[in-house]
Every structure is written in C-alpha cells, then in structure tokens.
C-alpha cells in the first residue's frame, strides 16, 4: 500500500511536469507590478483623502494651523507629530489588511491567482499542482511580506531552486505555474 502511494505521487509529479511549466521570476515580477498598480492607485487616493479628513478634522491640529506660525510651542509640535503617527498607523493597518485579504483570498480561490498573475497567465499551486488552502495563502503572504524582502534573498532563491520557488513558496509549500 505504501508503495502504491509512492507510485501515485510519482504519477502526479510526472503529470505536473508534463501539463505545466514553472513560472520564472520575470513573469512573477510583472504580475507583482500589475498587482501593485491595481492596489496601489486606489489605496493612494484613499490615503490622501483619509489623511486630509483626519488631519483637518483634528481640532487640536486645526487650532495650531490657524494660529500665528511664528510662535509654535514644543507641545504643539508634539500634538501635530502624534496626529501624523496616529493617521500613519491607521493607514498602515488598513493597507496591510487590504493586501493580506487580496492575496490570500485570490490565491486560495478557484482562480489560484491575483489579477496580476491572471493577466500574466500564471497561478499559485500546492507542490502537486492543486489549489492551495487559505492557510497556505496566508502563510505565503506573511513570509513574502516579512522574510523575502530581507536582502532580496527570498526572491533570489527562485533563480537557484529546481521549481523556481522563492523563500515564501518553500515555506508555504507552493509553486507558481504557467497556466
């Protein structure tokens, strides 16, 4: 029975290599660039609007802005700085959640791809070529967000691994395939 499962796994791997080709770093980079534009432009607009509304809606900041700028106290500078930090934190958390949900929901969906990957004709799969779970997509996103950018080592690995896997793919047990 154990030998049968090994044979079955070998058939799956053989079918995977015949049916699909691993996506190279160029396809993946362009897909990421497209996703960056798709998410970045609307988030930039929302950030500008949200920052303006929050900053101008803060009564302490508006009082400082409306007074004579030649006599600004250290306390007023700190109030303004903390208002910026509060807005920055809210925007940072919101942006992270948008990116997290976009990548995890899209890559674990029946599409197995974000819009950028879909446009580039690539998809994220488990190591046997099947659909990944939400948990795998979440792990892949978190690893990509926090580990892969460090000295770009996570991405550079894709040049040297047999299945063109980046660090986040290796950690999540995923591969990226051309459709």
Coordinates of N, CA, C and O in Angstrom, one line a residue:
X1 N 0.8 -1.2 0.0 CA 0.0 0.0 0.0 C 0.9 1.3 0.0 O 0.6 2.2 -0.7
X2 N 1.9 1.2 0.8 CA 2.9 2.4 0.8 C 3.5 2.5 -0.5 O 3.7 3.7 -1.0
X3 N 3.9 1.5 -1.2 CA 4.5 1.5 -2.5 C 3.5 2.1 -3.5 O 3.9 2.9 -4.4
X4 N 2.2 1.8 -3.4 CA 1.2 2.4 -4.3 C 1.1 3.9 -4.1 O 1.0 4.6 -5.1
X5 N 1.2 4.4 -2.9 CA 1.1 5.9 -2.7 C 2.4 6.6 -3.3 O 2.3 7.7 -3.8
X6 N 3.5 5.9 -3.2 CA 4.7 6.5 -3.8 C 4.6 6.5 -5.3 O 5.0 7.5 -6.0
X7 N 4.0 5.4 -5.9 CA 3.8 5.4 -7.3 C 2.8 6.4 -7.7 O 3.0 7.1 -8.7
X8 N 1.8 6.6 -6.9 CA 0.7 7.6 -7.2 C 1.3 9.0 -7.2 O 1.1 9.8 -8.0
X9 N 2.2 9.3 -6.2 CA 2.8 10.6 -6.1 C 3.7 10.8 -7.3 O 3.7 11.9 -7.9
X10 N 4.4 9.8 -7.8 CA 5.3 9.9 -8.9 C 4.5 10.2 -10.2 O 4.9 11.0 -11.0
X11 N 3.3 9.6 -10.3 CA 2.4 9.9 -11.4 C 2.0 11.3 -11.4 O 1.9 12.0 -12.4
X12 N 1.6 11.8 -10.2 CA 1.2 13.2 -10.1 C 2.3 14.2 -10.4 O 2.1 15.2 -11.1
X13 N 3.5 13.9 -9.9 CA 4.6 14.8 -10.3 C 4.9 14.7 -11.8 O 5.2 15.8 -12.4
X14 N 4.8 13.5 -12.4 CA 5.1 13.4 -13.8 C 4.0 14.2 -14.6 O 4.3 14.9 -15.5
X15 N 2.7 14.1 -14.2 CA 1.7 14.8 -14.8 C 1.8 16.3 -14.7 O 1.6 17.0 -15.6
X16 N 2.3 16.7 -13.5 CA 2.5 18.1 -13.3 C 3.6 18.7 -14.2 O 3.4 19.7 -14.8
X17 N 4.7 17.9 -14.4 CA 5.7 18.4 -15.2 C 5.4 18.4 -16.7 O 5.8 19.2 -17.4
X18 N 4.5 17.5 -17.1 CA 4.0 17.5 -18.5 C 3.0 18.6 -18.7 O 3.1 19.3 -19.8
X19 N 2.0 18.8 -17.8 CA 0.9 19.7 -18.0 C 1.4 21.2 -17.8 O 0.9 22.0 -18.5
X20 N 2.2 21.5 -16.9 CA 2.6 22.8 -16.6 C 4.1 23.1 -16.6 O 4.9 22.2 -16.5
X21 N 4.4 24.4 -16.7 CA 5.7 24.8 -16.6 C 5.8 25.8 -15.4 O 4.9 26.6 -15.2
X22 N 6.9 25.7 -14.7 CA 7.1 26.7 -13.6 C 7.3 28.1 -14.1 O 8.0 28.3 -15.1
X23 N 6.7 29.0 -13.5 CA 6.7 30.4 -13.9 C 8.1 31.0 -13.4 O 8.4 30.9 -12.2
X24 N 8.7 31.7 -14.3 CA 10.0 32.3 -14.0 C 9.8 33.6 -13.2 O 8.7 34.2 -13.1
X25 N 10.9 34.2 -12.8 CA 10.9 35.4 -12.0 C 10.4 36.6 -12.7 O 9.8 37.5 -12.2
X26 N 10.6 36.6 -14.1 CA 10.1 37.7 -14.9 C 8.6 37.8 -14.9 O 8.1 38.9 -14.7
X27 N 8.0 36.7 -15.1 CA 6.5 36.6 -15.1 C 6.0 37.0 -13.7 O 5.0 37.8 -13.6
X28 N 6.6 36.5 -12.7 CA 6.2 36.8 -11.3 C 6.4 38.3 -11.0 O 5.6 38.9 -10.3
X29 N 7.5 38.9 -11.5 CA 7.8 40.3 -11.2 C 6.7 41.2 -11.9 O 6.2 42.1 -11.3
X30 N 6.4 40.9 -13.2 CA 5.4 41.7 -13.9 C 4.1 41.5 -13.2 O 3.3 42.5 -13.1
X31 N 3.7 40.3 -12.8 CA 2.4 40.1 -12.1 C 2.4 41.0 -10.8 O 1.3 41.6 -10.5
X32 N 3.5 41.0 -10.1 CA 3.5 41.8 -8.9 C 3.4 43.3 -9.2 O 2.8 44.0 -8.4
X33 N 4.1 43.7 -10.2 CA 4.0 45.1 -10.7 C 2.5 45.5 -11.0 O 2.0 46.5 -10.6
X34 N 1.8 44.6 -11.7 CA 0.4 44.9 -12.1 C -0.4 44.9 -10.8 O -1.3 45.8 -10.7
X35 N -0.2 44.0 -9.9 CA -1.0 44.0 -8.7 C -0.7 45.2 -7.9 O -1.6 45.8 -7.2
X36 N 0.6 45.7 -7.9 CA 0.9 46.9 -7.2 C 0.2 48.1 -7.7 O -0.3 49.0 -7.0
X37 N 0.0 48.2 -9.0 CA -0.8 49.3 -9.6 C -2.3 49.1 -9.3 O -2.9 50.1 -8.9
X38 N -2.8 47.9 -9.4 CA -4.2 47.6 -9.1 C -4.6 48.0 -7.7 O -5.6 48.6 -7.5
X39 N -3.7 47.7 -6.8 CA -4.0 48.0 -5.4 C -3.5 49.4 -5.0 O -4.1 50.1 -4.2
X40 N -2.3 49.8 -5.5 CA -1.6 51.0 -5.1 C -2.4 52.3 -5.5 O -2.4 53.2 -4.6
X41 N -2.9 52.4 -6.7 CA -3.6 53.6 -7.1 C -4.8 53.9 -6.2 O -4.9 55.0 -5.7
X42 N -5.7 53.0 -6.1 CA -6.9 53.3 -5.2 C -6.5 53.5 -3.8 O -7.1 54.4 -3.1
X43 N -5.5 52.7 -3.3 CA -5.1 52.9 -1.9 C -4.4 54.3 -1.7 O -4.6 54.9 -0.7
X44 N -3.7 54.8 -2.7 CA -3.1 56.1 -2.6 C -4.1 57.2 -2.5 O -4.1 58.1 -1.7
X45 N -5.1 57.1 -3.4 CA -6.2 58.0 -3.4 C -7.0 58.0 -2.0 O -7.2 59.1 -1.4
X46 N -7.3 56.8 -1.5 CA -7.9 56.7 -0.2 C -7.0 57.3 0.9 O -7.5 57.9 1.8
X47 N -5.7 57.1 0.8 CA -4.8 57.6 1.8 C -4.8 59.1 1.8 O -4.9 59.7 2.9
X48 N -4.8 59.7 0.6 CA -4.8 61.2 0.6 C -6.1 61.7 1.2 O -6.0 62.6 2.0
X49 N -7.2 61.1 0.8 CA -8.5 61.6 1.3 C -8.6 61.4 2.8 O -9.0 62.3 3.5
X50 N -8.3 60.2 3.2 CA -8.3 59.8 4.6 C -7.4 60.7 5.5 O -7.8 61.2 6.5
X51 N -6.2 60.9 5.0 CA -5.2 61.8 5.8 C -5.8 63.2 5.9 O -5.7 63.8 6.9
X52 N -6.3 63.7 4.8 CA -6.8 65.1 4.8 C -8.0 65.2 5.7 O -8.0 66.1 6.6
X53 N -8.9 64.3 5.6 CA -10.1 64.3 6.5 C -9.7 64.2 8.0 O -10.1 65.0 8.8
X54 N -8.8 63.2 8.3 CA -8.4 63.0 9.7 C -7.6 64.2 10.2 O -7.8 64.6 11.4
X55 N -6.7 64.7 9.4 CA -5.8 65.8 9.9 C -6.6 67.0 10.1 O -6.5 67.7 11.1
X56 N -7.4 67.4 9.1 CA -8.2 68.6 9.2 C -9.4 68.5 10.2 O -9.9 69.5 10.6
X57 N -9.7 67.3 10.5 CA -10.8 67.0 11.5 C -10.3 67.0 12.9 O -11.1 66.9 13.9
X58 N -9.0 67.1 13.1 CA -8.5 67.1 14.5 C -8.5 68.5 15.0 O -7.7 69.4 14.5
X59 N -9.3 68.8 16.0 CA -9.4 70.2 16.5 C -8.1 70.8 17.0 O -7.8 72.0 16.8
X60 N -7.3 69.9 17.7 CA -6.0 70.5 18.2 C -5.1 70.9 17.0 O -4.4 71.9 17.1
X61 N -5.0 70.1 16.0 CA -4.2 70.4 14.9 C -4.7 71.6 14.1 O -3.9 72.5 13.8
X62 N -6.0 71.7 14.0 CA -6.5 72.9 13.3 C -6.3 74.2 14.1 O -6.0 75.2 13.5
X63 N -6.4 74.1 15.4 CA -6.1 75.3 16.2 C -4.6 75.7 16.0 O -4.3 76.9 15.9
X64 N -3.7 74.8 15.9 CA -2.3 75.1 15.7 C -2.1 75.7 14.3 O -1.4 76.6 14.1
X65 N -2.8 75.1 13.3 CA -2.6 75.6 11.9 C -3.1 77.0 11.8 O -2.6 77.8 11.1
X66 N -4.2 77.3 12.5 CA -4.9 78.6 12.3 C -4.2 79.7 13.1 O -4.5 80.9 12.9
X67 N -3.3 79.4 14.0 CA -2.7 80.5 14.8 C -1.4 81.0 14.2 O -1.0 80.5 13.2
X68 N -0.9 82.0 14.8 CA 0.4 82.6 14.3 C 1.5 81.6 14.3 O 1.9 81.1 15.4
X69 N 2.0 81.2 13.1 CA 3.0 80.2 13.0 C 4.4 80.5 13.6 O 5.3 79.7 13.7
X70 N 4.6 81.8 13.9 CA 5.9 82.2 14.4 C 6.1 81.8 15.9 O 7.2 81.8 16.4
X71 N 5.0 81.5 16.6 CA 5.1 81.1 18.0 C 4.4 79.8 18.2 O 3.4 79.7 18.8
X72 N 5.1 78.8 17.7 CA 4.6 77.4 17.9 C 5.4 76.8 19.0 O 6.6 76.8 19.0
X73 N 4.7 76.2 20.0 CA 5.4 75.6 21.1 C 5.8 74.2 20.8 O 5.3 73.6 19.9
X74 N 6.7 73.7 21.7 CA 7.1 72.3 21.6 C 5.9 71.3 21.7 O 5.8 70.3 21.1
X75 N 5.0 71.7 22.6 CA 3.8 70.8 22.9 C 2.9 70.8 21.6 O 2.4 69.7 21.3
X76 N 2.8 71.9 20.9 CA 2.0 71.9 19.7 C 2.7 71.1 18.6 O 2.0 70.4 17.8
X77 N 4.0 71.1 18.5 CA 4.7 70.3 17.6 C 4.5 68.8 17.9 O 4.2 68.0 17.0
X78 N 4.5 68.4 19.2 CA 4.3 67.1 19.6 C 2.8 66.6 19.3 O 2.6 65.5 18.8
X79 N 1.9 67.5 19.5 CA 0.5 67.2 19.1 C 0.3 66.9 17.7 O -0.3 66.0 17.3
X80 N 1.0 67.7 16.8 CA 0.9 67.5 15.4 C 1.6 66.2 15.0 O 1.1 65.5 14.2
X81 N 2.8 66.0 15.6 CA 3.5 64.7 15.3 C 2.7 63.5 15.7 O 2.6 62.6 14.9
X82 N 2.1 63.5 16.8 CA 1.2 62.4 17.3 C 0.0 62.2 16.4 O -0.4 61.1 16.1
X83 N -0.5 63.3 15.9 CA -1.7 63.2 14.9 C -1.2 62.5 13.6 O -1.9 61.6 13.1
X84 N 0.0 62.9 13.2 CA 0.5 62.2 12.0 C 0.8 60.7 12.2 O 0.5 59.9 11.4
X85 N 1.4 60.4 13.4 CA 1.6 59.0 13.7 C 0.4 58.2 13.8 O 0.3 57.0 13.4
X86 N -0.7 58.7 14.4 CA -2.0 58.1 14.5 C -2.5 57.7 13.2 O -2.9 56.6 12.9
X87 N -2.5 58.7 12.3 CA -3.0 58.6 10.9 C -2.2 57.5 10.2 O -2.7 56.6 9.5
X88 N -0.8 57.6 10.3 CA 0.1 56.7 9.7 C -0.2 55.2 10.1 O -0.2 54.3 9.3
X89 N -0.4 55.0 11.4 CA -0.7 53.7 12.0 C -2.0 53.2 11.4 O -2.1 52.0 11.0
X90 N -3.1 54.0 11.4 CA -4.4 53.5 10.9 C -4.2 53.2 9.4 O -4.7 52.1 9.0
X91 N -3.6 54.0 8.6 CA -3.4 53.7 7.2 C -2.5 52.4 7.0 O -2.8 51.6 6.1
X92 N -1.5 52.3 7.8 CA -0.7 51.1 7.7 C -1.4 49.8 8.0 O -1.3 48.8 7.2
X93 N -2.2 49.8 9.0 CA -3.0 48.6 9.3 C -4.0 48.3 8.2 O -4.2 47.2 7.8
X94 N -4.7 49.4 7.8 CA -5.7 49.2 6.8 C -5.1 48.7 5.5 O -5.6 47.7 4.9
X95 N -4.0 49.3 5.1 CA -3.3 48.8 3.8 C -2.8 47.4 4.0 O -3.0 46.6 3.0
X96 N -2.2 47.0 5.1 CA -1.8 45.6 5.3 C -3.0 44.7 5.2 O -2.9 43.6 4.5
X97 N -4.1 45.0 5.8 CA -5.3 44.2 5.7 C -5.8 44.0 4.3 O -6.2 42.9 3.9
X98 N -5.8 45.1 3.5 CA -6.3 45.1 2.1 C -5.4 44.1 1.3 O -5.9 43.3 0.6
X99 N -4.1 44.3 1.5 CA -3.1 43.4 0.7 C -3.2 42.0 1.2 O -3.3 41.1 0.4
X100 N -3.4 41.8 2.5 CA -3.5 40.4 3.0 C -4.7 39.7 2.4 O -4.6 38.6 1.9
X101 N -5.9 40.4 2.5 CA -7.1 39.8 2.0 C -7.1 39.6 0.5 O -7.5 38.6 0.0
X102 N -6.5 40.6 -0.2 CA -6.4 40.5 -1.7 C -5.6 39.2 -2.1 O -6.1 38.4 -2.8
X103 N -4.4 39.1 -1.5 CA -3.5 38.0 -1.9 C -4.1 36.6 -1.4 O -4.1 35.7 -2.2
X104 N -4.5 36.6 -0.2 CA -4.9 35.3 0.3 C -6.2 34.8 -0.3 O -6.3 33.6 -0.6
X105 N -7.2 35.7 -0.4 CA -8.4 35.3 -1.0 C -8.3 34.9 -2.4 O -8.9 33.9 -2.9
X106 N -7.6 35.7 -3.2 CA -7.4 35.5 -4.6 C -6.6 34.2 -4.9 O -7.0 33.4 -5.7
X107 N -5.5 34.0 -4.2 CA -4.6 32.9 -4.5 C -5.2 31.6 -3.9 O -4.9 30.5 -4.5
X108 N -6.1 31.6 -3.0 CA -6.8 30.4 -2.5 C -8.1 30.2 -3.1 O -8.8 29.2 -2.8
X109 N -8.5 31.0 -4.1 CA -9.8 30.9 -4.8 C -9.6 29.9 -6.0 O -8.5 29.4 -6.2
X110 N -10.7 29.7 -6.7 CA -10.6 28.8 -7.9 C -9.7 29.3 -8.9 O -9.2 28.6 -9.7
X111 N -9.5 30.7 -9.0 CA -8.5 31.3 -9.9 C -7.1 30.9 -9.6 O -6.3 30.8 -10.5
X112 N -6.8 30.7 -8.3 CA -5.4 30.4 -7.9 C -4.5 31.6 -8.2 O -3.3 31.3 -8.4
X113 N -5.0 32.8 -8.4 CA -4.1 33.9 -8.9 C -4.7 35.2 -8.5 O -6.0 35.3 -8.4
X114 N -3.9 36.2 -8.3 CA -4.3 37.5 -8.2 C -4.6 38.0 -9.6 O -4.4 37.3 -10.6
X115 N -5.1 39.3 -9.7 CA -5.4 39.8 -11.1 C -4.1 39.9 -11.9 O -4.1 39.6 -13.1
X116 N -3.1 40.3 -11.3 CA -1.8 40.4 -12.0 C -1.3 39.1 -12.5 O -0.8 39.0 -13.6
X117 N -1.4 38.1 -11.6 CA -1.0 36.7 -12.1 C -1.9 36.2 -13.2 O -1.5 35.6 -14.1
X118 N -3.2 36.5 -13.0 CA -4.2 36.1 -14.1 C -3.8 36.7 -15.4 O -3.8 36.0 -16.4
X119 N -3.5 38.0 -15.4 CA -3.1 38.7 -16.6 C -1.9 38.1 -17.2 O -1.7 37.9 -18.4
X120 N -0.9 37.7 -16.4 CA 0.4 37.2 -16.8 C 0.3 35.7 -17.1 O 1.2 35.1 -17.6
X121 N -0.9 35.1 -16.9 CA -1.1 33.6 -17.2 C -0.4 32.7 -16.3 O 0.1 31.6 -16.7
X122 N -0.3 33.1 -15.0 CA 0.4 32.2 -14.0 C -0.6 32.0 -12.8 O -1.5 32.7 -12.7
X123 N -0.3 30.9 -12.1 CA -1.2 30.6 -10.9 C -0.3 30.0 -9.8 O 0.8 29.5 -10.0
X124 N -0.8 30.2 -8.6 CA -0.2 29.6 -7.4 C -0.8 28.2 -7.1 O -2.0 28.1 -7.1
X125 N 0.0 27.2 -6.9 CA -0.5 25.9 -6.6 C 0.3 25.3 -5.5 O 1.3 25.7 -5.1
X126 N -0.3 24.1 -5.0 CA 0.5 23.4 -4.0 C 1.6 22.6 -4.8 O 1.6 22.7 -6.0
X127 N 2.4 21.9 -4.1 CA 3.5 21.2 -4.7 C 3.1 20.1 -5.7 O 3.9 19.7 -6.5
X128 N 1.8 19.7 -5.7 CA 1.3 18.8 -6.6 C 0.5 19.4 -7.8 O -0.1 18.7 -8.6
X129 N 0.4 20.7 -7.8 CA -0.3 21.4 -8.8 C -1.7 21.8 -8.5 O -2.4 22.3 -9.3
X130 N -2.2 21.4 -7.3 CA -3.5 21.6 -6.9 C -3.8 23.0 -6.2 O -2.8 23.8 -6.0
X131 N -5.0 23.3 -5.9 CA -5.4 24.5 -5.3 C -4.8 24.6 -3.9 O -4.8 23.6 -3.2
X132 N -4.4 25.8 -3.5 CA -3.8 26.0 -2.1 C -5.0 26.4 -1.2 O -6.0 26.9 -1.6
X133 N -4.7 26.1 0.1 CA -5.7 26.5 1.1 C -5.5 28.0 1.5 O -4.5 28.6 1.2
X134 N -6.5 28.5 2.2 CA -6.4 29.9 2.7 C -5.2 30.0 3.7 O -4.5 31.0 3.6
X135 N -5.0 28.9 4.5 CA -3.9 28.9 5.4 C -2.5 29.0 4.7 O -1.6 29.7 5.1
X136 N -2.4 28.2 3.6 CA -1.2 28.3 2.8 C -1.0 29.6 2.2 O 0.1 30.2 2.2
X137 N -2.1 30.2 1.7 CA -2.0 31.5 1.1 C -1.6 32.6 2.1 O -0.8 33.5 1.8
X138 N -2.2 32.4 3.3 CA -1.8 33.4 4.4 C -0.4 33.3 4.8 O 0.3 34.3 4.9
X139 N 0.1 32.0 4.9 CA 1.5 31.8 5.3 C 2.4 32.3 4.2 O 3.5 32.9 4.5
X140 N 2.0 32.1 2.9 CA 2.8 32.5 1.8 C 2.9 34.1 1.8 O 4.0 34.6 1.6
X141 N 1.8 34.7 2.0 CA 1.8 36.2 2.1 C 2.6 36.7 3.2 O 3.4 37.7 3.0
X142 N 2.5 36.2 4.4 CA 3.2 36.7 5.5 C 4.7 36.5 5.3 O 5.5 37.3 5.6
X143 N 5.1 35.3 4.8 CA 6.5 35.0 4.6 C 7.0 36.0 3.5 O 8.2 36.5 3.6
X144 N 6.2 36.2 2.4 CA 6.6 37.1 1.4 C 6.8 38.5 1.9 O 7.7 39.3 1.5
X145 N 5.9 38.9 2.8 CA 5.9 40.3 3.3 C 7.1 40.6 4.3 O 7.6 41.7 4.2
X146 N 7.4 39.6 5.1 CA 8.4 39.9 6.2 C 9.7 39.2 5.9 O 10.7 39.8 6.4
X147 N 9.8 38.1 5.3 CA 11.1 37.4 5.1 C 11.8 37.6 3.7 O 13.0 37.9 3.7
X148 N 11.0 37.5 2.7 CA 11.6 37.6 1.4 C 12.3 38.9 1.0 O 13.3 39.0 0.3
X149 N 11.8 40.1 1.5 CA 12.4 41.3 1.2 C 13.8 41.5 1.8 O 14.6 42.4 1.4
X150 N 14.1 40.8 2.9 CA 15.4 40.9 3.5 C 16.5 40.6 2.6 O 16.7 39.4 2.2
X151 N 17.2 41.6 2.1 CA 18.3 41.5 1.2 C 17.9 40.8 -0.1 O 18.7 40.3 -0.9
X152 N 16.6 40.7 -0.3 CA 16.0 40.1 -1.5 C 16.4 38.6 -1.6 O 16.2 38.0 -2.7
X153 N 16.9 38.0 -0.6 CA 17.3 36.6 -0.6 C 16.1 35.7 -0.9 O 16.3 34.7 -1.7
X154 N 15.0 36.0 -0.4 CA 13.8 35.2 -0.7 C 13.5 35.1 -2.1 O 13.1 34.0 -2.6
X155 N 13.7 36.2 -2.8 CA 13.4 36.2 -4.3 C 14.5 35.6 -5.1 O 14.3 34.9 -6.1
X156 N 15.7 35.8 -4.6 CA 16.9 35.3 -5.3 C 16.9 33.8 -5.4 O 17.4 33.2 -6.3
X157 N 16.4 33.2 -4.3 CA 16.3 31.7 -4.3 C 15.6 31.1 -5.5 O 15.9 30.0 -5.9
X158 N 14.6 31.9 -6.0 CA 13.9 31.4 -7.2 C 14.8 31.1 -8.4 O 14.5 30.3 -9.2
X159 N 15.9 31.8 -8.5 CA 16.9 31.6 -9.6 C 17.6 30.2 -9.4 O 18.1 29.7 -10.4
X160 N 17.7 29.7 -8.2 CA 18.5 28.6 -7.9 C 17.8 27.3 -7.5 O 18.4 26.2 -7.4
X161 N 16.5 27.4 -7.3 CA 15.7 26.2 -7.0 C 15.2 25.5 -8.2 O 14.9 26.2 -9.2
X162 N 15.0 24.2 -8.2 CA 14.6 23.5 -9.4 C 13.2 23.9 -9.9 O 13.0 24.0 -11.1
X163 N 12.3 24.2 -8.9 CA 11.0 24.5 -9.3 C 10.7 26.0 -9.3 O 9.6 26.5 -9.2
X164 N 11.8 26.8 -9.3 CA 11.8 28.3 -9.3 C 11.0 28.8 -8.1 O 10.2 29.8 -8.2
X165 N 11.2 28.2 -7.0 CA 10.5 28.6 -5.8 C 11.2 29.7 -5.0 O 12.4 29.5 -4.8
X166 N 10.5 30.7 -4.6 CA 11.1 31.8 -3.8 C 11.0 31.2 -2.3 O 10.3 30.2 -2.1
X167 N 11.6 32.0 -1.4 CA 11.6 31.5 0.0 C 10.1 31.4 0.5 O 9.8 30.4 1.2
X168 N 9.3 32.3 0.2 CA 7.9 32.2 0.7 C 7.2 31.0 0.1 O 6.3 30.4 0.7
X169 N 7.5 30.6 -1.1 CA 7.0 29.3 -1.7 C 7.5 28.1 -1.0 O 6.7 27.2 -0.7
X170 N 8.8 28.1 -0.7 CA 9.3 26.9 0.0 C 8.7 26.8 1.4 O 8.3 25.7 1.8
X171 N 8.5 27.9 2.1 CA 7.9 27.9 3.5 C 6.5 27.5 3.4 O 6.0 26.8 4.3
X172 N 5.7 27.9 2.4 CA 4.3 27.6 2.3 C 4.0 26.3 1.6 O 2.8 25.9 1.5
X173 N 5.0 25.7 1.0 CA 4.7 24.5 0.2 C 3.9 24.8 -1.1 O 3.0 24.1 -1.4
X174 N 4.3 25.9 -1.8 CA 3.7 26.2 -3.0 C 4.6 26.4 -4.2 O 5.8 26.5 -4.0
X175 N 4.1 26.4 -5.4 CA 4.8 26.6 -6.6 C 4.0 27.6 -7.4 O 2.8 27.7 -7.2
X176 N 4.6 28.2 -8.4 CA 3.9 29.1 -9.3 C 4.1 28.6 -10.7 O 5.2 28.3 -11.1
X177 N 3.0 28.3 -11.3 CA 2.9 27.6 -12.6 C 2.4 28.5 -13.7 O 1.6 29.4 -13.5
X178 N 2.9 28.3 -14.9 CA 2.3 28.9 -16.1 C 1.0 28.1 -16.4 O 1.0 26.9 -16.2
X179 N -0.1 28.8 -16.8 CA -1.3 28.0 -17.0 C -1.3 27.2 -18.2 O -0.6 27.2 -19.1

